[in-house]
Short mmCIF file of C-alpha atoms and ligand atoms in Angstrom, two decimals:
data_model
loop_
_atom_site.label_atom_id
_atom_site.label_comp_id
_atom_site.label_asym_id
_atom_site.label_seq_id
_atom_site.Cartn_x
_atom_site.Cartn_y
_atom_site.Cartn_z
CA UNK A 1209 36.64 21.40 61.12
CA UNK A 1210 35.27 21.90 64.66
CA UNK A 1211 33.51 18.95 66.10
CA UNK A 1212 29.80 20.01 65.85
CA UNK A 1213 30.55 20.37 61.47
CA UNK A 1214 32.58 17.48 61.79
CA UNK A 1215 29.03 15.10 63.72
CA UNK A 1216 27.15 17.09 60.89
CA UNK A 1217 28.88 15.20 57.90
CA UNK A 1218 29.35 12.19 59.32
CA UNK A 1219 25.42 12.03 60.00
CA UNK A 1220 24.85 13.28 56.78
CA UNK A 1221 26.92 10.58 55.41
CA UNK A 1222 24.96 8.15 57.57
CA UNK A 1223 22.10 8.97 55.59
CA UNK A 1224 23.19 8.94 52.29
CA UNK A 1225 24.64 5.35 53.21
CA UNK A 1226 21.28 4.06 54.40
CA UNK A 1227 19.34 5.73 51.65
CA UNK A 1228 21.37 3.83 49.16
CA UNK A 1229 20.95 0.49 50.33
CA UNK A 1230 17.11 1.46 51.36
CA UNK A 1231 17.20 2.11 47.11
CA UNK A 1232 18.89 -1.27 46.52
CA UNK A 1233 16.44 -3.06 48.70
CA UNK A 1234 13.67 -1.77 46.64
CA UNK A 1235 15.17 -2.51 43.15
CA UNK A 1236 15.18 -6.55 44.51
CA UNK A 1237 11.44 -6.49 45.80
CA UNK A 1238 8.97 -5.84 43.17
CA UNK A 1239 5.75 -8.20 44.03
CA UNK A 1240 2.70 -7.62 46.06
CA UNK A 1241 1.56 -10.47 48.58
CA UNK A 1242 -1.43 -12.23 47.49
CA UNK A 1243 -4.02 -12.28 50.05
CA UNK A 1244 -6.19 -14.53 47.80
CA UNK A 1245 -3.65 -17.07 47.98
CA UNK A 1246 -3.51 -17.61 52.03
CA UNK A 1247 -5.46 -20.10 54.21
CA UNK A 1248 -6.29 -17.53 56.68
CA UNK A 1249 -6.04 -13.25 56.67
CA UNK A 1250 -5.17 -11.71 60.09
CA UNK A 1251 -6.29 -8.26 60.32
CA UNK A 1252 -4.66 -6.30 62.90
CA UNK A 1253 -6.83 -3.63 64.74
CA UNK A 1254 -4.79 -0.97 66.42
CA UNK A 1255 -6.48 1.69 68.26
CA UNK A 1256 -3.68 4.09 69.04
CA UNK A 1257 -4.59 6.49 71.22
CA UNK A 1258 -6.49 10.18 71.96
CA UNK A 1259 -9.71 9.99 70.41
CA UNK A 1260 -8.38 6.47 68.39
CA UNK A 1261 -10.18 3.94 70.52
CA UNK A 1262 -13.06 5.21 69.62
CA UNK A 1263 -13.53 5.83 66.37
CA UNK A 1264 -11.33 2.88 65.63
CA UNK A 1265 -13.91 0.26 68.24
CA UNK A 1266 -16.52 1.10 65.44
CA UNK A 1267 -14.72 0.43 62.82
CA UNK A 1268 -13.95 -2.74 63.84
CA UNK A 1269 -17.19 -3.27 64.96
CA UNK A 1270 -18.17 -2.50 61.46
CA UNK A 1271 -15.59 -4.84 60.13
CA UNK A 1272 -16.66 -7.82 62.28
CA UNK A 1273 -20.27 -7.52 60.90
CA UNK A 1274 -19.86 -7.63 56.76
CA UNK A 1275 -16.53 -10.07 57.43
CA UNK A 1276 -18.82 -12.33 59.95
CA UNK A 1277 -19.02 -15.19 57.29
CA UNK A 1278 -14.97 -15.02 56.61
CA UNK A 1279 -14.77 -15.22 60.29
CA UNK A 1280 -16.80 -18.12 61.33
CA UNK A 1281 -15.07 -19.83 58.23
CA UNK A 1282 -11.99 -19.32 59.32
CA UNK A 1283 -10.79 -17.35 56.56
CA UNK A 1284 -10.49 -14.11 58.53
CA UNK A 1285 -8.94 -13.42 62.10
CA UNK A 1286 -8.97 -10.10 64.34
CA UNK A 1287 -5.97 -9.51 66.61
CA UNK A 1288 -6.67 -6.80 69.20
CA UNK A 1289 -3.27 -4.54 69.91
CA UNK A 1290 -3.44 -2.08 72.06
CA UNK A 1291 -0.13 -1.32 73.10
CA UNK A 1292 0.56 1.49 70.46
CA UNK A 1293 -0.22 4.74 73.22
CA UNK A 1294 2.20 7.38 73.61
CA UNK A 1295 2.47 6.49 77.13
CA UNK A 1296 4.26 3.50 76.10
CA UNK A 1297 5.97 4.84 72.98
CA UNK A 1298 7.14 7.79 75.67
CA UNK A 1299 8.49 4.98 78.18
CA UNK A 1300 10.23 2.68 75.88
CA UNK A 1301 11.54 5.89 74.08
CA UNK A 1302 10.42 4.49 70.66
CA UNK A 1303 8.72 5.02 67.94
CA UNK A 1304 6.96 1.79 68.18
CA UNK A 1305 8.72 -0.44 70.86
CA UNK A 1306 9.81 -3.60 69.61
CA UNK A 1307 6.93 -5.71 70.98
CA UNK A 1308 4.18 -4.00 69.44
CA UNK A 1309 6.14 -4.14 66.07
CA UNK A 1310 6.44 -7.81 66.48
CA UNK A 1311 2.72 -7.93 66.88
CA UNK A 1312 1.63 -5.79 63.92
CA UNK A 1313 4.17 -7.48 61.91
CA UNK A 1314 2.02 -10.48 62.57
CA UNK A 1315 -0.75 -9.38 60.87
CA UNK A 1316 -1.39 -8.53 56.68
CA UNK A 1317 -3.66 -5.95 56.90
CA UNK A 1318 -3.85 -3.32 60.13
CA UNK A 1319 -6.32 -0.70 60.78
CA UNK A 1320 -4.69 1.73 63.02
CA UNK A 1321 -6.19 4.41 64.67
CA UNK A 1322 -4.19 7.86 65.00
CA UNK A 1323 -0.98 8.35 67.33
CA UNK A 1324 -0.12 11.06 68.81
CA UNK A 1325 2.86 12.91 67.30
CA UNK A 1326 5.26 14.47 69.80
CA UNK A 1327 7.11 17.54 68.77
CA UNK A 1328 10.07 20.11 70.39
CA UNK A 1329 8.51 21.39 73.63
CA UNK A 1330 5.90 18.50 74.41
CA UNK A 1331 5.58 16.98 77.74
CA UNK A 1332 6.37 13.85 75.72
CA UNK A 1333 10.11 12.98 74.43
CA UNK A 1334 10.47 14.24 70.97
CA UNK A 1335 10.06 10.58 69.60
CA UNK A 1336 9.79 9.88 65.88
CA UNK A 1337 5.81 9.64 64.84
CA UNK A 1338 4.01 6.08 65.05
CA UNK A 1339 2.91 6.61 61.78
CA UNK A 1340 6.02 7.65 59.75
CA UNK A 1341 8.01 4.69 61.83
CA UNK A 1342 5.07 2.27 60.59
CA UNK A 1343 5.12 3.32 57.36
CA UNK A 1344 8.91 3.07 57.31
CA UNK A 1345 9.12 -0.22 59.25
CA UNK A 1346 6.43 -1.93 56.99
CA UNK A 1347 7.62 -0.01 53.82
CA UNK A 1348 4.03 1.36 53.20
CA UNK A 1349 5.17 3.42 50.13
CA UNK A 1350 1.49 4.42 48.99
CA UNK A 1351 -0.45 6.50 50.77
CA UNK A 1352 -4.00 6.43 49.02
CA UNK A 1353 -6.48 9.38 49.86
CA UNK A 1354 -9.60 9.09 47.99
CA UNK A 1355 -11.78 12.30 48.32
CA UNK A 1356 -14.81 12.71 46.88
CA UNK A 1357 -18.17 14.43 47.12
CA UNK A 1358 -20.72 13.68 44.25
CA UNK A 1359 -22.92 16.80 44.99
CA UNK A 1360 -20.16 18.96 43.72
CA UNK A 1361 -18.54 16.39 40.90
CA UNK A 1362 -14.83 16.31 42.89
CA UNK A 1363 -13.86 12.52 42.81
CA UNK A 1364 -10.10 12.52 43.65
CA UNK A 1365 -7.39 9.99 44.23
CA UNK A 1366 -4.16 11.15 45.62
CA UNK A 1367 -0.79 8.90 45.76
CA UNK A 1368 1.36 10.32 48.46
CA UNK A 1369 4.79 8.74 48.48
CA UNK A 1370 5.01 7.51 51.93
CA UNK A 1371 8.39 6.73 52.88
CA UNK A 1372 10.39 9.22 50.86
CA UNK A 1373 10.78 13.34 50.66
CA UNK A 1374 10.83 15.17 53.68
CA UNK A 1375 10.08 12.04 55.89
CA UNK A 1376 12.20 9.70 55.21
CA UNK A 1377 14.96 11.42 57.63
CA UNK A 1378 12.80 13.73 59.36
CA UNK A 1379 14.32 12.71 62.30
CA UNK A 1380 17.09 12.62 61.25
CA UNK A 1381 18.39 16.60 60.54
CA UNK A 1382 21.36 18.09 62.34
CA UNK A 1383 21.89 20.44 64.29
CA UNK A 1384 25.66 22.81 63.61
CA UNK A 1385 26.07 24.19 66.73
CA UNK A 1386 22.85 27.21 67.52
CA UNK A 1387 23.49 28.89 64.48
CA UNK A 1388 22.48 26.51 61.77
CA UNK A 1389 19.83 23.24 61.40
CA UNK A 1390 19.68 21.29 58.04
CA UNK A 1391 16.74 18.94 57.48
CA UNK A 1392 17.13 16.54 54.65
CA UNK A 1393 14.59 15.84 51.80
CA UNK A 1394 15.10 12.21 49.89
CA UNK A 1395 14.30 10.83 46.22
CA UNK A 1396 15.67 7.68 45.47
CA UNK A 1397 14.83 6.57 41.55
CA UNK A 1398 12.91 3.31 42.75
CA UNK A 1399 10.93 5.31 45.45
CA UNK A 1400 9.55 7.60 42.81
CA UNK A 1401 8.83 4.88 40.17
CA UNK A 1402 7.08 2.45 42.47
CA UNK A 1403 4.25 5.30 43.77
CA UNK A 1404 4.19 6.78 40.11
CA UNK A 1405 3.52 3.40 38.82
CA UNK A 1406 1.12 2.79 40.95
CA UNK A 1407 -1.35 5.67 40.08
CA UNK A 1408 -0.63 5.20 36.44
CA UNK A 1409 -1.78 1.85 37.14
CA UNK A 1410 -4.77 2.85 39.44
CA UNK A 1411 -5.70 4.83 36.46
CA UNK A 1412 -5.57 2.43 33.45
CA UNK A 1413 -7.67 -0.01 35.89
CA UNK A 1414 -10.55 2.18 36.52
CA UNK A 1415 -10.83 4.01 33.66
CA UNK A 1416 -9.51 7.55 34.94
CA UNK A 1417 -8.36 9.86 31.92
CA UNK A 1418 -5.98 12.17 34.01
CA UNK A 1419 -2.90 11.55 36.34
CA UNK A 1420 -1.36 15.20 37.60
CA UNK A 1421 1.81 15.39 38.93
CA UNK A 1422 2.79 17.73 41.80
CA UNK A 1423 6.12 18.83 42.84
CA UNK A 1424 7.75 21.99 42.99
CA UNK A 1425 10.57 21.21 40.52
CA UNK A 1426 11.37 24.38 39.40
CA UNK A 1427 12.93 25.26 43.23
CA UNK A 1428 13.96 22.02 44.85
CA UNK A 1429 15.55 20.55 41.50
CA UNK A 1430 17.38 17.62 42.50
CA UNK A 1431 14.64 16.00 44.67
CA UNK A 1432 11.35 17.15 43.03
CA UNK A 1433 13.31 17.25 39.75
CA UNK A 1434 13.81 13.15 39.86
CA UNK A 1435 9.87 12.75 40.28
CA UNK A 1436 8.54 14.59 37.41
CA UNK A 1437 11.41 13.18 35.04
CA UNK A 1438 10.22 10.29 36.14
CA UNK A 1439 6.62 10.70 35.54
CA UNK A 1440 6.79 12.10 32.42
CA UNK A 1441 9.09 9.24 31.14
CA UNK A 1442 6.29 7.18 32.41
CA UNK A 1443 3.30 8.98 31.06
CA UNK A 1444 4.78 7.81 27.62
CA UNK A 1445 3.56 4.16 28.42
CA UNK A 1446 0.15 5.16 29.10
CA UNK A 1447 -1.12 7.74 25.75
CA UNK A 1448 -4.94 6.88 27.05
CA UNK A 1449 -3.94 8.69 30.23
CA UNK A 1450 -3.54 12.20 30.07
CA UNK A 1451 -0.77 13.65 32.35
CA UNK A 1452 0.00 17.06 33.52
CA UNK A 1453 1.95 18.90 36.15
CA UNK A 1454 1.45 21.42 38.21
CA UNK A 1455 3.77 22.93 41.37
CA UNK A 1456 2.11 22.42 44.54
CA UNK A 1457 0.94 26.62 45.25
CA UNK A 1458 -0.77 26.73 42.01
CA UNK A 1459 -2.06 23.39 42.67
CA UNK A 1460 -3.37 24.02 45.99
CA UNK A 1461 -5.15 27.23 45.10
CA UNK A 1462 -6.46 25.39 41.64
CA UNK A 1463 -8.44 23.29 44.32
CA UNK A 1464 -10.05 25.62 45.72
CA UNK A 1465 -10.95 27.20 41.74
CA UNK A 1466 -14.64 25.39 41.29
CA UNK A 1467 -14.56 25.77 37.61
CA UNK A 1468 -11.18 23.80 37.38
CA UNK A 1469 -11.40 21.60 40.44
CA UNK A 1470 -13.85 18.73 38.67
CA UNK A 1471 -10.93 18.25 36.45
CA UNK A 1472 -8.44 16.73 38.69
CA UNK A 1473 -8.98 12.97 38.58
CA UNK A 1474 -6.05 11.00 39.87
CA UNK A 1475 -2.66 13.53 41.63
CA UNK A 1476 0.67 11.66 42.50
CA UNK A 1477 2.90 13.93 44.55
CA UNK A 1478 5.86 13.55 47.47
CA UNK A 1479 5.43 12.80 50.97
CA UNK A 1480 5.10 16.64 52.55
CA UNK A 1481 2.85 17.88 49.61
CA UNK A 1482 0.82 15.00 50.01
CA UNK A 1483 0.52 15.66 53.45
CA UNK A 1484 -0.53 19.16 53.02
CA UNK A 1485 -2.96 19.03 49.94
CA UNK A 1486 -4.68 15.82 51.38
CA UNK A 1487 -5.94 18.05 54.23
CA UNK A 1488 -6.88 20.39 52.51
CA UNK A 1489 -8.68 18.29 49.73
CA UNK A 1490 -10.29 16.61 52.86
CA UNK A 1491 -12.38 19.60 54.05
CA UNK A 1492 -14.45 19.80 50.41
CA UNK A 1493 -15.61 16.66 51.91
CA UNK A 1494 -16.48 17.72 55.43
CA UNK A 1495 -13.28 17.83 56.89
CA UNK A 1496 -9.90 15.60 57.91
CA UNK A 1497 -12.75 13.58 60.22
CA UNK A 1498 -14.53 12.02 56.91
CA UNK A 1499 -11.91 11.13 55.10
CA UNK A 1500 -9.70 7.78 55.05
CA UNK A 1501 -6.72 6.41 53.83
CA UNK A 1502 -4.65 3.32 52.20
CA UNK A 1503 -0.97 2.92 53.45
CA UNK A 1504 0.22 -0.30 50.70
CA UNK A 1505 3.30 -1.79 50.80
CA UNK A 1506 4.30 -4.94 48.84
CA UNK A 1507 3.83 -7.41 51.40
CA UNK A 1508 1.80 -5.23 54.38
CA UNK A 1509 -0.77 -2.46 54.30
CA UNK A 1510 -2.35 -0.37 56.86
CA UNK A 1511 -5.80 1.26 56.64
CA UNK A 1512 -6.16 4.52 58.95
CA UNK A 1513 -7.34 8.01 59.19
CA UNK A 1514 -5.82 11.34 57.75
CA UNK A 1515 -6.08 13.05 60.31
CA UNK A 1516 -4.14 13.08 64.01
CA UNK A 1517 -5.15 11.84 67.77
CA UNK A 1518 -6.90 14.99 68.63
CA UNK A 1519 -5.71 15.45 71.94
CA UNK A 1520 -7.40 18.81 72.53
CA UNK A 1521 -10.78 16.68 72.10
CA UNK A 1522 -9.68 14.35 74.77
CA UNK A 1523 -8.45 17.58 76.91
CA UNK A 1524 -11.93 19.35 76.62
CA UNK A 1525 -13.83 16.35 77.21
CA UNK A 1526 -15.22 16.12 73.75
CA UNK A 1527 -13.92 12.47 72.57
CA UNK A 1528 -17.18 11.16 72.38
CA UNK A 1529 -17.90 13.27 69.67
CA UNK A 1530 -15.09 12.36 67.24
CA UNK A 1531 -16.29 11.59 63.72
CA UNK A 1532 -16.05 7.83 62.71
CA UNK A 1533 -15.89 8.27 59.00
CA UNK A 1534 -12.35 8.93 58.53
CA UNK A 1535 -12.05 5.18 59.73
CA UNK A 1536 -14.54 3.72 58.10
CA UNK A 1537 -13.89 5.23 54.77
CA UNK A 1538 -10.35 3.62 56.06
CA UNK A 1539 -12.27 0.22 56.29
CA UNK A 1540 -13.84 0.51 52.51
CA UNK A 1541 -10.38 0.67 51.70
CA UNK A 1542 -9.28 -2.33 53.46
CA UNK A 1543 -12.25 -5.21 52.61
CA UNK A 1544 -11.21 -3.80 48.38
CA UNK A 1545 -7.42 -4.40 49.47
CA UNK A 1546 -8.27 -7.92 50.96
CA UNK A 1547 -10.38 -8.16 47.96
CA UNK A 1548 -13.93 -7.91 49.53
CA UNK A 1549 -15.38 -5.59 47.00
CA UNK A 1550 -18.90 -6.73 47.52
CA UNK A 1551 -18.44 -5.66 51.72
CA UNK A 1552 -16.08 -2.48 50.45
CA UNK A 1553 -19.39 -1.14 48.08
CA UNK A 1554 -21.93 -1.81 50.92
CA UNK A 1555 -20.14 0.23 53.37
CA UNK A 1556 -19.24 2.78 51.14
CA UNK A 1557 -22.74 2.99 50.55
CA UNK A 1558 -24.07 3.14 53.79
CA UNK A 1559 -21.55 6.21 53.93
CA UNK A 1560 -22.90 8.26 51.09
CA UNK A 1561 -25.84 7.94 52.20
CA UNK A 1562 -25.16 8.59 55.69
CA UNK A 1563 -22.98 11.72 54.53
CA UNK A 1564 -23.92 13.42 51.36
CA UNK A 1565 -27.69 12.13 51.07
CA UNK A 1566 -30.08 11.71 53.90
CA UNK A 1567 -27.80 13.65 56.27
CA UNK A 1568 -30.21 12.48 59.33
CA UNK A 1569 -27.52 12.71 61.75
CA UNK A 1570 -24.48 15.36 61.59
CA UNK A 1571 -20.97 15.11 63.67
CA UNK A 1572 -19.75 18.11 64.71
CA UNK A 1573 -17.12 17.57 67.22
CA UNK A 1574 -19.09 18.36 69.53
CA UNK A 1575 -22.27 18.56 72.13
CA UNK A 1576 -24.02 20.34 69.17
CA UNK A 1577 -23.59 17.02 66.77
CA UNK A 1578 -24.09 13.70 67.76
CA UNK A 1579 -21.48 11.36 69.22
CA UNK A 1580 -19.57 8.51 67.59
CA UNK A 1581 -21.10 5.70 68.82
CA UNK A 1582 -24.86 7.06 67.12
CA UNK A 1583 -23.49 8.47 64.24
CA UNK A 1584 -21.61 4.32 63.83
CA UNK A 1585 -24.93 2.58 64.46
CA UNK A 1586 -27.03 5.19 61.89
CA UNK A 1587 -24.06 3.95 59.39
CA UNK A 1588 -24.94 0.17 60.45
CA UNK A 1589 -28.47 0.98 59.75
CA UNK A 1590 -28.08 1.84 56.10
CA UNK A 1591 -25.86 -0.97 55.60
C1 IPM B 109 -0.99 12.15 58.09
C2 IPM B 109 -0.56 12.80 59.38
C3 IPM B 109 0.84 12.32 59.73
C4 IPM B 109 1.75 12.74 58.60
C5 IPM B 109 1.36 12.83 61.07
C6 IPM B 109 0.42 12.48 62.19
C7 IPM B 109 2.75 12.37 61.36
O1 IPM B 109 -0.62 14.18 59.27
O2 IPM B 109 -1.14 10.91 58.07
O3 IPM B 109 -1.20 12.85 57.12
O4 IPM B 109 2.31 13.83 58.62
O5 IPM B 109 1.91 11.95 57.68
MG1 MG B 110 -1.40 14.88 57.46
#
């Protein structure tokens, strides 16, 4: 074997090594941390960087008003950290350097706002993403992306595996000399139980008839194949639920069908599917800038946008104009994680309203919408 076949394997063996004890891990942890139970609930607020300042300082301005009582009490604490900037993800050459990790790993709940992603050919080194790392680091292993808008009847929830599929060694692929690159896609048995389990669940508790499962087992067999054997050995616990399965092309142009679209209720699907479909179930709603998402672990969780740092925003001078609901829809998710349901249903509210009924103010990215900061404080004024 020449040397660059022979670095090939033994990575690939690396992987298959770590993946197997990442499995084992999972098999030992199975409880969630119960915030109910602790004297005091530190919420980490993360701003990340391009345009994630700013949407993220209303957020937390947001969050400091309906938590204001849990504050002065005591019961609730807000750590500032704002050391998560590619500028010092690019010097330290990590991810997330080691001190910032520390910090978040501090806190139970995080809102983050979004990090730029570097990829080949970037001014910045081709670092692994904040967010996978995160997610990885903290074991955030569902990604929850509600997406709804009433006018139209579409009132999703998507489970995206978070740690798993095409991410989980993303940066991890090899290189055999110029003339071949293999990237690796993972399933371990756990991995897919714990996220399929979890919208199962997520449907039994609120009532939702249908769980649809999305893969595309019919080409990538051993990967995709696990999931849907697993779901639809799962399925057989819940006969109130219906489930059904779909492969993600069908699936994707299905969403756009609006005679079949109302249907879809609650979808489970892999890491890179999720990915894709959230985005695109994101602009029924009014784009990646409205919508929000959960990232739940067993003993963290982090509350954030869907969509990226925007750094052609920042470029053209537009920042100001970045939409704030994708992190506060983030933030409705966080006060019904910390279980603050009354706070979660007044800002979720506000945002309705806001965004689907009196429509006073539009964001449009730009000079032609109105900024942030106004669009924030006409949210605040329907809370
Ligand atoms: C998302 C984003 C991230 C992802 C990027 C920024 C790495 O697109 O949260 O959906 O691919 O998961
Ligand atoms: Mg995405």
């Amino acid at each position: 074997m020449d040397s660059s076949l022979n670095k090939a394997v033994e990575q690939f063996t690396g992987i298959l090594v770590s993946q197997l004890a990442r499995a084992e891990a999972m098999e030992a942890d199975k409880g969630f941390a119960d915030y109910s139970a602790m004297d005091k609930l530190i919420i980490g607020i993360c701003g990340g960087d391009g345009i994630g300042p700013i949407i993220t300082s209303q957020s937390e301005r947001v969050l400091r008003k309906l938590l204001a009582e849990d504050t002065a009490a005591g019961r609730v604490e807000f750590r500032g950290i704002d050391s998560l900037t590619i500028e010092n993800r690019a010097r330290e050459g990590k991810a997330i350097p080691a001190r910032t990790l520390a910090k978040l790993k501090e806190c139970h709940v995080i809102l983050k706002g979004p990090t730029t992603t570097p990829r080949e050919g970037d001014p910045w080194p081709n670092i692994e993403s904040a967010n996978v790392a995160m997610r990885k680091e903290l074991d955030l292993f569902a990604n929850v992306r509600p997406v709804k808008v009433p006018p139209q009847g579409i009132d999703w929830v998507f489970f995206r595996e978070n740690t798993e599929g095409a991410y989980a060694a993303g940066s991890l692929g090899v290189n055999v000399g110029n003339a071949l690159a293999v990237d690796f896609t993972i399933a371990t048995h756990p991995g897919c139980e714990r996220i399929i389990r979890l919208a199962f669940e997520h449907a039994r508790k609120t009532g939702r008839k249908r769980v649809s499962v999305v893969t595309k087992a019919n080409v990538i067999k051993a990967t995709d194949g696990k999931f849907l054997t697993i779901a639809r050995e799962m399925a057989k616990e819940y006969p109130e639920i219906e489930m059904d399965d779909w492969y993600v092309d069908i699936f994707a142009a299905k969403l756009i069908d609006e005679k079949r679209r109302r249907d879809f209720s609650v979808v489970v699907l892999p890491n890179l599917y999720g990915d894709i479909i959230t985005d695109e179930a994101a602009e029924f709603q009014g784009g990646v800038g409205t919508a929000g998402s959960a990232n739940i672990g067993r003993k963290y969780a982090m509350f954030e946008a869907i969509h990226g740092s925007a750094p052609r925003m920042v470029e053209e001078g537009r920042a100001q104009y970045a939409d704030p609901c994708s992190m506060l829809r983030a933030s409705v998710l966080l006060l019904d994680h910390i279980g603050r349901a009354e706070q979660a249903r007044r800002l979720e509210k506000a945002l309705d309203f806001c965004m689907f009924e009196e429509k006073k103010l539009v964001i449009t990215g730009r000079d032609t919408g109105c900024t942030c900061a106004r669009f924030a404080d006409y949210v605040v004024s329907a809370l």
